Amino acid sequence: MNSIAERLTEVRSSISAACLQCQRDSNEVTLIAVSKTKPSAAIAAAVAAGQRHFGENYVQEALQKIQHFANHDDLVWHFIGPIQSNKTRDIAEHFNWVHSVDRSKIAQRLNQQRPAQLHPLNVLIQVNIDDEDSKAGVAPEQVAALAAEIMQLPNLVLRGLMAIPRPQPDRAAQTQSLAAMQRLFLRLQAQYSQLDTLSMGMSDDLDVAIGHGATMVRIGTAIFGRRDSNEPNRSSE
Ligand SMILES: *Cc1c(COP(=O)(O)O)cnc(C)c1O
């Protein structure tokens, strides 16, 4: 088994290769190391190997880790999981980014609860690009309305869109969803020129996502190894 540092190097070289293939600068793509369910020691190993952006899905677990690394003020914490409204205060107070905003009520609460002394919270609208019942996210045709609303909220900065496409067996099928996200993003960016972030791309579709304009990719297992099957779910949190 390779170390976390070695696996990070491999993931970074896959990102560079994908960028080279589509003639993008690899500085345009930020790697988010998804550390959900993994201990602080694993995060520390990644930090020692130069990783700075971490993604977490479960609020209580994340708060402990953020606390643990409180004196590393260059770490950037991304909340990427489904958001229950009773968790918005903890998210607003402790994270730098939220990728999974998918309804007005959540945006309003994050805005109200973001502490005044912190920078505005960076947010992405999660899009349910493959229209899956099981997935969070707004329908593509609802993105514009939610974006317009978030633009009015002073303690949030809308940065772009996020998606978790349905796992697909082949590249052609992956391409459809990722290309649809890119079109949606470009259309929104034409309206709000400050948008600069498209969060999509996981282990299996990394290169296709980068080929379609992803600026943040989210990788867990390929860096930290497999997660236990007893992952907490929303109700048990
Ligand atoms: C868990 C998770 C990932 C990373 O998944 P891996 O299969 O471990 O690479 C990426 N994005 C989101 C939203 C996740 O919940």
PDB file of C-alpha atoms and ligand atoms in Angstrom:
ATOM      1  CA  MET A   1       0.000   0.000   0.000  1.00  0.00           C
ATOM      2  CA  ASN A   2       1.378   3.383  -0.950  1.00  0.00           C
ATOM      3  CA  SER A   3       1.560   6.250   1.485  1.00  0.00           C
ATOM      4  CA  ILE A   4      -0.784   9.212   1.420  1.00  0.00           C
ATOM      5  CA  ALA A   5       2.085  11.349   0.107  1.00  0.00           C
ATOM      6  CA  GLU A   6       2.697   8.933  -2.775  1.00  0.00           C
ATOM      7  CA  ARG A   7      -0.965   8.721  -3.650  1.00  0.00           C
ATOM      8  CA  LEU A   8      -1.258  12.508  -3.600  1.00  0.00           C
ATOM      9  CA  THR A   9       1.624  12.693  -6.048  1.00  0.00           C
ATOM     10  CA  GLU A  10      -0.177  10.232  -8.327  1.00  0.00           C
ATOM     11  CA  VAL A  11      -3.422  12.175  -8.192  1.00  0.00           C
ATOM     12  CA  ARG A  12      -1.605  15.430  -8.904  1.00  0.00           C
ATOM     13  CA  SER A  13       0.101  13.887 -11.897  1.00  0.00           C
ATOM     14  CA  SER A  14      -3.250  12.622 -13.230  1.00  0.00           C
ATOM     15  CA  ILE A  15      -4.545  16.184 -12.941  1.00  0.00           C
ATOM     16  CA  SER A  16      -1.489  17.531 -14.769  1.00  0.00           C
ATOM     17  CA  ALA A  17      -1.850  14.925 -17.514  1.00  0.00           C
ATOM     18  CA  ALA A  18      -5.538  15.763 -17.968  1.00  0.00           C
ATOM     19  CA  CYS A  19      -4.693  19.474 -18.144  1.00  0.00           C
ATOM     20  CA  LEU A  20      -1.981  18.859 -20.693  1.00  0.00           C
ATOM     21  CA  GLN A  21      -4.385  16.877 -22.836  1.00  0.00           C
ATOM     22  CA  CYS A  22      -6.836  19.766 -23.077  1.00  0.00           C
ATOM     23  CA  GLN A  23      -4.187  22.496 -22.993  1.00  0.00           C
ATOM     24  CA  ARG A  24      -5.197  23.967 -19.693  1.00  0.00           C
ATOM     25  CA  ASP A  25      -2.792  25.300 -17.081  1.00  0.00           C
ATOM     26  CA  SER A  26      -2.812  22.898 -14.126  1.00  0.00           C
ATOM     27  CA  ASN A  27      -2.888  25.900 -11.782  1.00  0.00           C
ATOM     28  CA  GLU A  28      -6.500  26.376 -12.874  1.00  0.00           C
ATOM     29  CA  VAL A  29      -7.508  23.126 -11.175  1.00  0.00           C
ATOM     30  CA  THR A  30      -7.625  22.865  -7.383  1.00  0.00           C
ATOM     31  CA  LEU A  31      -7.465  19.423  -5.830  1.00  0.00           C
ATOM     32  CA  ILE A  32      -9.807  18.972  -2.900  1.00  0.00           C
ATOM     33  CA  ALA A  33      -8.755  16.014  -0.767  1.00  0.00           C
ATOM     34  CA  VAL A  34     -11.994  14.501   0.530  1.00  0.00           C
ATOM     35  CA  SER A  35     -11.178  13.425   4.066  1.00  0.00           C
ATOM     36  CA  LYS A  36     -14.624  12.390   5.339  1.00  0.00           C
ATOM     37  CA  THR A  37     -14.480   9.531   7.867  1.00  0.00           C
ATOM     38  CA  LYS A  38     -10.670   9.741   7.914  1.00  0.00           C
ATOM     39  CA  PRO A  39      -8.770  10.677  11.092  1.00  0.00           C
ATOM     40  CA  SER A  40      -6.818  13.873  11.663  1.00  0.00           C
ATOM     41  CA  ALA A  41      -3.600  11.854  11.343  1.00  0.00           C
ATOM     42  CA  ALA A  42      -4.440  11.147   7.693  1.00  0.00           C
ATOM     43  CA  ILE A  43      -5.096  14.835   7.081  1.00  0.00           C
ATOM     44  CA  ALA A  44      -1.807  15.681   8.799  1.00  0.00           C
ATOM     45  CA  ALA A  45       0.033  13.358   6.403  1.00  0.00           C
ATOM     46  CA  ALA A  46      -1.602  15.115   3.452  1.00  0.00           C
ATOM     47  CA  VAL A  47      -0.773  18.549   4.899  1.00  0.00           C
ATOM     48  CA  ALA A  48       2.857  17.465   5.291  1.00  0.00           C
ATOM     49  CA  ALA A  49       2.783  16.533   1.591  1.00  0.00           C
ATOM     50  CA  GLY A  50       1.633  20.028   0.672  1.00  0.00           C
ATOM     51  CA  GLN A  51      -2.146  19.532   0.437  1.00  0.00           C
ATOM     52  CA  ARG A  52      -4.183  22.545   1.614  1.00  0.00           C
ATOM     53  CA  HIS A  53      -7.817  22.046   0.487  1.00  0.00           C
ATOM     54  CA  PHE A  54      -9.943  19.457   2.296  1.00  0.00           C
ATOM     55  CA  GLY A  55     -13.534  18.358   1.720  1.00  0.00           C
ATOM     56  CA  GLU A  56     -15.817  17.105   4.478  1.00  0.00           C
ATOM     57  CA  ASN A  57     -19.407  15.805   4.444  1.00  0.00           C
ATOM     58  CA  TYR A  58     -20.371  15.370   8.081  1.00  0.00           C
ATOM     59  CA  VAL A  59     -20.536  18.463  10.254  1.00  0.00           C
ATOM     60  CA  GLN A  60     -19.775  17.093  13.717  1.00  0.00           C
ATOM     61  CA  GLU A  61     -16.845  15.051  12.504  1.00  0.00           C
ATOM     62  CA  ALA A  62     -15.509  17.964  10.464  1.00  0.00           C
ATOM     63  CA  LEU A  63     -15.645  20.410  13.375  1.00  0.00           C
ATOM     64  CA  GLN A  64     -13.323  18.221  15.413  1.00  0.00           C
ATOM     65  CA  LYS A  65     -10.801  18.114  12.600  1.00  0.00           C
ATOM     66  CA  ILE A  66     -11.030  21.828  11.871  1.00  0.00           C
ATOM     67  CA  GLN A  67     -10.451  22.440  15.570  1.00  0.00           C
ATOM     68  CA  HIS A  68      -7.491  20.065  15.529  1.00  0.00           C
ATOM     69  CA  PHE A  69      -5.856  22.101  12.744  1.00  0.00           C
ATOM     70  CA  ALA A  70      -6.862  25.483  14.152  1.00  0.00           C
ATOM     71  CA  ASN A  71      -3.301  26.788  14.123  1.00  0.00           C
ATOM     72  CA  HIS A  72      -2.837  25.912  10.418  1.00  0.00           C
ATOM     73  CA  ASP A  73      -4.500  29.010   9.095  1.00  0.00           C
ATOM     74  CA  ASP A  74      -3.603  28.230   5.485  1.00  0.00           C
ATOM     75  CA  LEU A  75      -5.893  25.193   5.317  1.00  0.00           C
ATOM     76  CA  VAL A  76      -9.110  25.627   3.334  1.00  0.00           C
ATOM     77  CA  TRP A  77     -12.177  23.655   4.433  1.00  0.00           C
ATOM     78  CA  HIS A  78     -14.912  22.784   1.943  1.00  0.00           C
ATOM     79  CA  PHE A  79     -18.301  21.484   3.034  1.00  0.00           C
ATOM     80  CA  ILE A  80     -19.465  19.149   0.249  1.00  0.00           C
ATOM     81  CA  GLY A  81     -22.247  17.058   1.837  1.00  0.00           C
ATOM     82  CA  PRO A  82     -26.009  17.422   2.033  1.00  0.00           C
ATOM     83  CA  ILE A  83     -27.001  20.277   4.352  1.00  0.00           C
ATOM     84  CA  GLN A  84     -29.602  19.948   7.074  1.00  0.00           C
ATOM     85  CA  SER A  85     -30.939  23.305   8.183  1.00  0.00           C
ATOM     86  CA  ASN A  86     -30.013  22.701  11.827  1.00  0.00           C
ATOM     87  CA  LYS A  87     -26.341  22.434  10.774  1.00  0.00           C
ATOM     88  CA  THR A  88     -26.040  25.710   8.910  1.00  0.00           C
ATOM     89  CA  ARG A  89     -24.666  27.666  11.882  1.00  0.00           C
ATOM     90  CA  ASP A  90     -21.719  25.313  12.361  1.00  0.00           C
ATOM     91  CA  ILE A  91     -21.034  25.374   8.627  1.00  0.00           C
ATOM     92  CA  ALA A  92     -21.264  29.177   8.428  1.00  0.00           C
ATOM     93  CA  GLU A  93     -18.923  29.594  11.385  1.00  0.00           C
ATOM     94  CA  HIS A  94     -16.227  27.082  10.481  1.00  0.00           C
ATOM     95  CA  PHE A  95     -15.956  26.475   6.738  1.00  0.00           C
ATOM     96  CA  ASN A  96     -14.400  28.532   3.936  1.00  0.00           C
ATOM     97  CA  TRP A  97     -16.499  27.056   1.127  1.00  0.00           C
ATOM     98  CA  VAL A  98     -19.850  25.305   0.779  1.00  0.00           C
ATOM     99  CA  HIS A  99     -20.399  23.305  -2.432  1.00  0.00           C
ATOM    100  CA  SER A 100     -23.846  21.950  -1.707  1.00  0.00           C
ATOM    101  CA  VAL A 101     -26.220  24.911  -1.490  1.00  0.00           C
ATOM    102  CA  ASP A 102     -29.421  23.772  -3.158  1.00  0.00           C
ATOM    103  CA  ARG A 103     -32.257  25.773  -1.688  1.00  0.00           C
ATOM    104  CA  SER A 104     -33.169  29.251  -0.674  1.00  0.00           C
ATOM    105  CA  LYS A 105     -33.706  28.465   2.988  1.00  0.00           C
ATOM    106  CA  ILE A 106     -30.156  27.130   3.336  1.00  0.00           C
ATOM    107  CA  ALA A 107     -28.655  30.136   1.549  1.00  0.00           C
ATOM    108  CA  GLN A 108     -30.609  32.519   3.786  1.00  0.00           C
ATOM    109  CA  ARG A 109     -29.531  30.764   6.963  1.00  0.00           C
ATOM    110  CA  LEU A 110     -25.862  30.600   5.954  1.00  0.00           C
ATOM    111  CA  ASN A 111     -26.000  34.310   5.166  1.00  0.00           C
ATOM    112  CA  GLN A 112     -27.579  35.188   8.525  1.00  0.00           C
ATOM    113  CA  GLN A 113     -25.230  32.968  10.478  1.00  0.00           C
ATOM    114  CA  ARG A 114     -21.915  33.842   8.817  1.00  0.00           C
ATOM    115  CA  PRO A 115     -19.956  35.728  11.522  1.00  0.00           C
ATOM    116  CA  ALA A 116     -19.358  39.379  10.621  1.00  0.00           C
ATOM    117  CA  GLN A 117     -15.623  39.205  11.339  1.00  0.00           C
ATOM    118  CA  LEU A 118     -15.075  36.473   8.725  1.00  0.00           C
ATOM    119  CA  HIS A 119     -14.829  36.893   4.953  1.00  0.00           C
ATOM    120  CA  PRO A 120     -18.069  36.229   3.125  1.00  0.00           C
ATOM    121  CA  LEU A 121     -18.637  32.485   2.710  1.00  0.00           C
ATOM    122  CA  ASN A 122     -17.794  31.104  -0.753  1.00  0.00           C
ATOM    123  CA  VAL A 123     -20.724  29.127  -2.085  1.00  0.00           C
ATOM    124  CA  LEU A 124     -21.525  26.905  -5.034  1.00  0.00           C
ATOM    125  CA  ILE A 125     -24.965  25.862  -6.157  1.00  0.00           C
ATOM    126  CA  GLN A 126     -25.267  22.087  -6.358  1.00  0.00           C
ATOM    127  CA  VAL A 127     -26.987  20.963  -9.550  1.00  0.00           C
ATOM    128  CA  ASN A 128     -28.769  17.622  -9.855  1.00  0.00           C
ATOM    129  CA  ILE A 129     -27.528  17.299 -13.405  1.00  0.00           C
ATOM    130  CA  ASP A 130     -28.804  13.778 -14.058  1.00  0.00           C
ATOM    131  CA  ASP A 131     -32.185  14.330 -12.423  1.00  0.00           C
ATOM    132  CA  GLU A 132     -31.671  11.587  -9.841  1.00  0.00           C
ATOM    133  CA  ASP A 133     -34.215  11.190  -7.051  1.00  0.00           C
ATOM    134  CA  SER A 134     -31.494  10.145  -4.635  1.00  0.00           C
ATOM    135  CA  LYS A 135     -29.383  13.238  -5.110  1.00  0.00           C
ATOM    136  CA  ALA A 136     -29.425  16.691  -3.661  1.00  0.00           C
ATOM    137  CA  GLY A 137     -29.183  19.681  -5.943  1.00  0.00           C
ATOM    138  CA  VAL A 138     -31.434  21.973  -7.914  1.00  0.00           C
ATOM    139  CA  ALA A 139     -32.702  21.165 -11.373  1.00  0.00           C
ATOM    140  CA  PRO A 140     -30.729  22.954 -14.108  1.00  0.00           C
ATOM    141  CA  GLU A 141     -33.677  25.243 -14.876  1.00  0.00           C
ATOM    142  CA  GLN A 142     -33.783  26.409 -11.234  1.00  0.00           C
ATOM    143  CA  VAL A 143     -30.158  27.512 -11.102  1.00  0.00           C
ATOM    144  CA  ALA A 144     -30.751  31.048 -12.386  1.00  0.00           C
ATOM    145  CA  ALA A 145     -33.363  31.879  -9.752  1.00  0.00           C
ATOM    146  CA  LEU A 146     -31.274  30.580  -6.854  1.00  0.00           C
ATOM    147  CA  ALA A 147     -28.190  32.377  -8.205  1.00  0.00           C
ATOM    148  CA  ALA A 148     -30.087  35.676  -8.381  1.00  0.00           C
ATOM    149  CA  GLU A 149     -31.156  35.235  -4.781  1.00  0.00           C
ATOM    150  CA  ILE A 150     -27.660  34.388  -3.513  1.00  0.00           C
ATOM    151  CA  MET A 151     -26.273  37.451  -5.312  1.00  0.00           C
ATOM    152  CA  GLN A 152     -28.388  39.575  -2.958  1.00  0.00           C
ATOM    153  CA  LEU A 153     -26.938  38.048   0.218  1.00  0.00           C
ATOM    154  CA  PRO A 154     -24.034  40.139   1.545  1.00  0.00           C
ATOM    155  CA  ASN A 155     -22.344  37.419   3.620  1.00  0.00           C
ATOM    156  CA  LEU A 156     -22.214  34.893   0.783  1.00  0.00           C
ATOM    157  CA  VAL A 157     -20.141  35.059  -2.406  1.00  0.00           C
ATOM    158  CA  LEU A 158     -21.491  32.979  -5.237  1.00  0.00           C
ATOM    159  CA  ARG A 159     -18.478  31.411  -6.945  1.00  0.00           C
ATOM    160  CA  GLY A 160     -20.088  28.859  -9.272  1.00  0.00           C
ATOM    161  CA  LEU A 161     -21.617  25.399  -9.557  1.00  0.00           C
ATOM    162  CA  MET A 162     -21.045  21.885  -8.287  1.00  0.00           C
ATOM    163  CA  ALA A 163     -22.317  18.505  -9.469  1.00  0.00           C
ATOM    164  CA  ILE A 164     -22.024  14.831  -8.631  1.00  0.00           C
ATOM    165  CA  PRO A 165     -22.952  13.180 -11.927  1.00  0.00           C
ATOM    166  CA  ARG A 166     -24.424   9.699 -11.964  1.00  0.00           C
ATOM    167  CA  PRO A 167     -21.637   7.082 -12.198  1.00  0.00           C
ATOM    168  CA  GLN A 168     -21.416   6.027 -15.833  1.00  0.00           C
ATOM    169  CA  PRO A 169     -19.741   3.036 -17.406  1.00  0.00           C
ATOM    170  CA  ASP A 170     -18.179   4.851 -20.344  1.00  0.00           C
ATOM    171  CA  ARG A 171     -16.683   8.159 -21.291  1.00  0.00           C
ATOM    172  CA  ALA A 172     -19.382   9.063 -23.772  1.00  0.00           C
ATOM    173  CA  ALA A 173     -22.014   8.894 -21.054  1.00  0.00           C
ATOM    174  CA  GLN A 174     -19.805  10.786 -18.584  1.00  0.00           C
ATOM    175  CA  THR A 175     -19.225  13.447 -21.191  1.00  0.00           C
ATOM    176  CA  GLN A 176     -22.940  14.196 -21.587  1.00  0.00           C
ATOM    177  CA  SER A 177     -23.465  15.264 -17.968  1.00  0.00           C
ATOM    178  CA  LEU A 178     -20.156  17.079 -17.650  1.00  0.00           C
ATOM    179  CA  ALA A 179     -20.683  18.966 -20.908  1.00  0.00           C
ATOM    180  CA  ALA A 180     -24.172  19.936 -19.729  1.00  0.00           C
ATOM    181  CA  MET A 181     -22.638  21.325 -16.522  1.00  0.00           C
ATOM    182  CA  GLN A 182     -20.084  23.285 -18.506  1.00  0.00           C
ATOM    183  CA  ARG A 183     -22.807  24.856 -20.671  1.00  0.00           C
ATOM    184  CA  LEU A 184     -24.846  25.750 -17.594  1.00  0.00           C
ATOM    185  CA  PHE A 185     -21.797  27.273 -15.922  1.00  0.00           C
ATOM    186  CA  LEU A 186     -20.812  29.323 -18.986  1.00  0.00           C
ATOM    187  CA  ARG A 187     -24.348  30.645 -19.337  1.00  0.00           C
ATOM    188  CA  LEU A 188     -24.400  31.740 -15.689  1.00  0.00           C
ATOM    189  CA  GLN A 189     -20.923  33.219 -15.962  1.00  0.00           C
ATOM    190  CA  ALA A 190     -22.055  35.301 -18.932  1.00  0.00           C
ATOM    191  CA  GLN A 191     -24.520  36.899 -16.527  1.00  0.00           C
ATOM    192  CA  TYR A 192     -22.256  37.096 -13.453  1.00  0.00           C
ATOM    193  CA  SER A 193     -18.703  37.523 -14.638  1.00  0.00           C
ATOM    194  CA  GLN A 194     -17.189  37.009 -11.185  1.00  0.00           C
ATOM    195  CA  LEU A 195     -18.080  33.299 -11.218  1.00  0.00           C
ATOM    196  CA  ASP A 196     -14.879  31.283 -11.447  1.00  0.00           C
ATOM    197  CA  THR A 197     -15.539  27.831 -10.003  1.00  0.00           C
ATOM    198  CA  LEU A 198     -16.901  24.605 -11.432  1.00  0.00           C
ATOM    199  CA  SER A 199     -16.620  21.765  -8.911  1.00  0.00           C
ATOM    200  CA  MET A 200     -16.910  18.411 -10.664  1.00  0.00           C
ATOM    201  CA  GLY A 201     -14.660  15.479 -11.325  1.00  0.00           C
ATOM    202  CA  MET A 202     -13.957  12.540  -9.046  1.00  0.00           C
ATOM    203  CA  SER A 203     -11.629   9.558  -9.503  1.00  0.00           C
ATOM    204  CA  ASP A 204     -13.500   7.972 -12.395  1.00  0.00           C
ATOM    205  CA  ASP A 205     -14.223  11.045 -14.483  1.00  0.00           C
ATOM    206  CA  LEU A 206     -11.339  13.327 -13.573  1.00  0.00           C
ATOM    207  CA  ASP A 207      -9.965  13.831 -17.070  1.00  0.00           C
ATOM    208  CA  VAL A 208     -13.367  14.274 -18.717  1.00  0.00           C
ATOM    209  CA  ALA A 209     -14.330  16.820 -16.045  1.00  0.00           C
ATOM    210  CA  ILE A 210     -11.103  18.756 -16.539  1.00  0.00           C
ATOM    211  CA  GLY A 211     -11.716  18.625 -20.290  1.00  0.00           C
ATOM    212  CA  HIS A 212     -15.067  20.307 -19.628  1.00  0.00           C
ATOM    213  CA  GLY A 213     -13.794  23.148 -17.524  1.00  0.00           C
ATOM    214  CA  ALA A 214     -13.701  21.797 -13.964  1.00  0.00           C
ATOM    215  CA  THR A 215     -11.729  24.096 -11.666  1.00  0.00           C
ATOM    216  CA  MET A 216     -12.095  21.977  -8.519  1.00  0.00           C
ATOM    217  CA  VAL A 217     -11.884  18.206  -8.434  1.00  0.00           C
ATOM    218  CA  ARG A 218     -12.841  16.186  -5.353  1.00  0.00           C
ATOM    219  CA  ILE A 219     -10.872  13.027  -4.649  1.00  0.00           C
ATOM    220  CA  GLY A 220     -11.124  10.871  -1.530  1.00  0.00           C
ATOM    221  CA  THR A 221     -10.410   7.173  -1.860  1.00  0.00           C
ATOM    222  CA  ALA A 222      -7.491   7.537  -4.272  1.00  0.00           C
ATOM    223  CA  ILE A 223      -5.680   9.642  -1.651  1.00  0.00           C
ATOM    224  CA  PHE A 224      -6.778   8.256   1.715  1.00  0.00           C
ATOM    225  CA  GLY A 225      -7.763   4.701   0.812  1.00  0.00           C
ATOM    226  CA  ARG A 226     -11.139   3.038   1.147  1.00  0.00           C
ATOM    227  CA  ARG A 227     -13.625   4.179   3.731  1.00  0.00           C
ATOM    228  CA  ASP A 228     -15.295   1.814   6.196  1.00  0.00           C
ATOM    229  CA  SER A 229     -18.765   0.805   5.134  1.00  0.00           C
ATOM    230  CA  ASN A 230     -20.256   2.170   8.362  1.00  0.00           C
ATOM    231  CA  GLU A 231     -20.108   5.711   7.098  1.00  0.00           C
ATOM    232  CA  PRO A 232     -22.493   7.891   9.099  1.00  0.00           C
ATOM    233  CA  ASN A 233     -25.565   9.005   7.243  1.00  0.00           C
ATOM    234  CA  ARG A 234     -27.578  12.140   7.589  1.00  0.00           C
ATOM    235  CA  SER A 235     -29.993  10.814  10.163  1.00  0.00           C
ATOM    236  CA  SER A 236     -27.326   9.416  12.446  1.00  0.00           C
ATOM    237  CA  GLU A 237     -25.323  12.622  12.598  1.00  0.00           C
TER     238      GLU A 237
HETATM  239  C1  LIG B   1     -17.090  11.313  -0.945  1.00  0.00           C
HETATM  240  C2  LIG B   1     -17.178  12.373  -1.946  1.00  0.00           C
HETATM  241  C3  LIG B   1     -16.166  12.545  -2.912  1.00  0.00           C
HETATM  242  C4  LIG B   1     -14.937  11.663  -2.996  1.00  0.00           C
HETATM  243  O1  LIG B   1     -15.292  10.363  -3.328  1.00  0.00           O
HETATM  244  P1  LIG B   1     -14.188   9.205  -3.502  1.00  0.00           P
HETATM  245  O2  LIG B   1     -14.922   8.145  -4.201  1.00  0.00           O
HETATM  246  O3  LIG B   1     -13.747   8.801  -2.142  1.00  0.00           O
HETATM  247  O4  LIG B   1     -13.062   9.767  -4.278  1.00  0.00           O
HETATM  248  C5  LIG B   1     -16.305  13.600  -3.797  1.00  0.00           C
HETATM  249  N1  LIG B   1     -17.367  14.425  -3.769  1.00  0.00           N
HETATM  250  C6  LIG B   1     -18.364  14.284  -2.875  1.00  0.00           C
HETATM  251  C7  LIG B   1     -19.515  15.228  -2.891  1.00  0.00           C
HETATM  252  C8  LIG B   1     -18.297  13.258  -1.942  1.00  0.00           C
HETATM  253  O5  LIG B   1     -19.298  13.121  -1.059  1.00  0.00           O
END
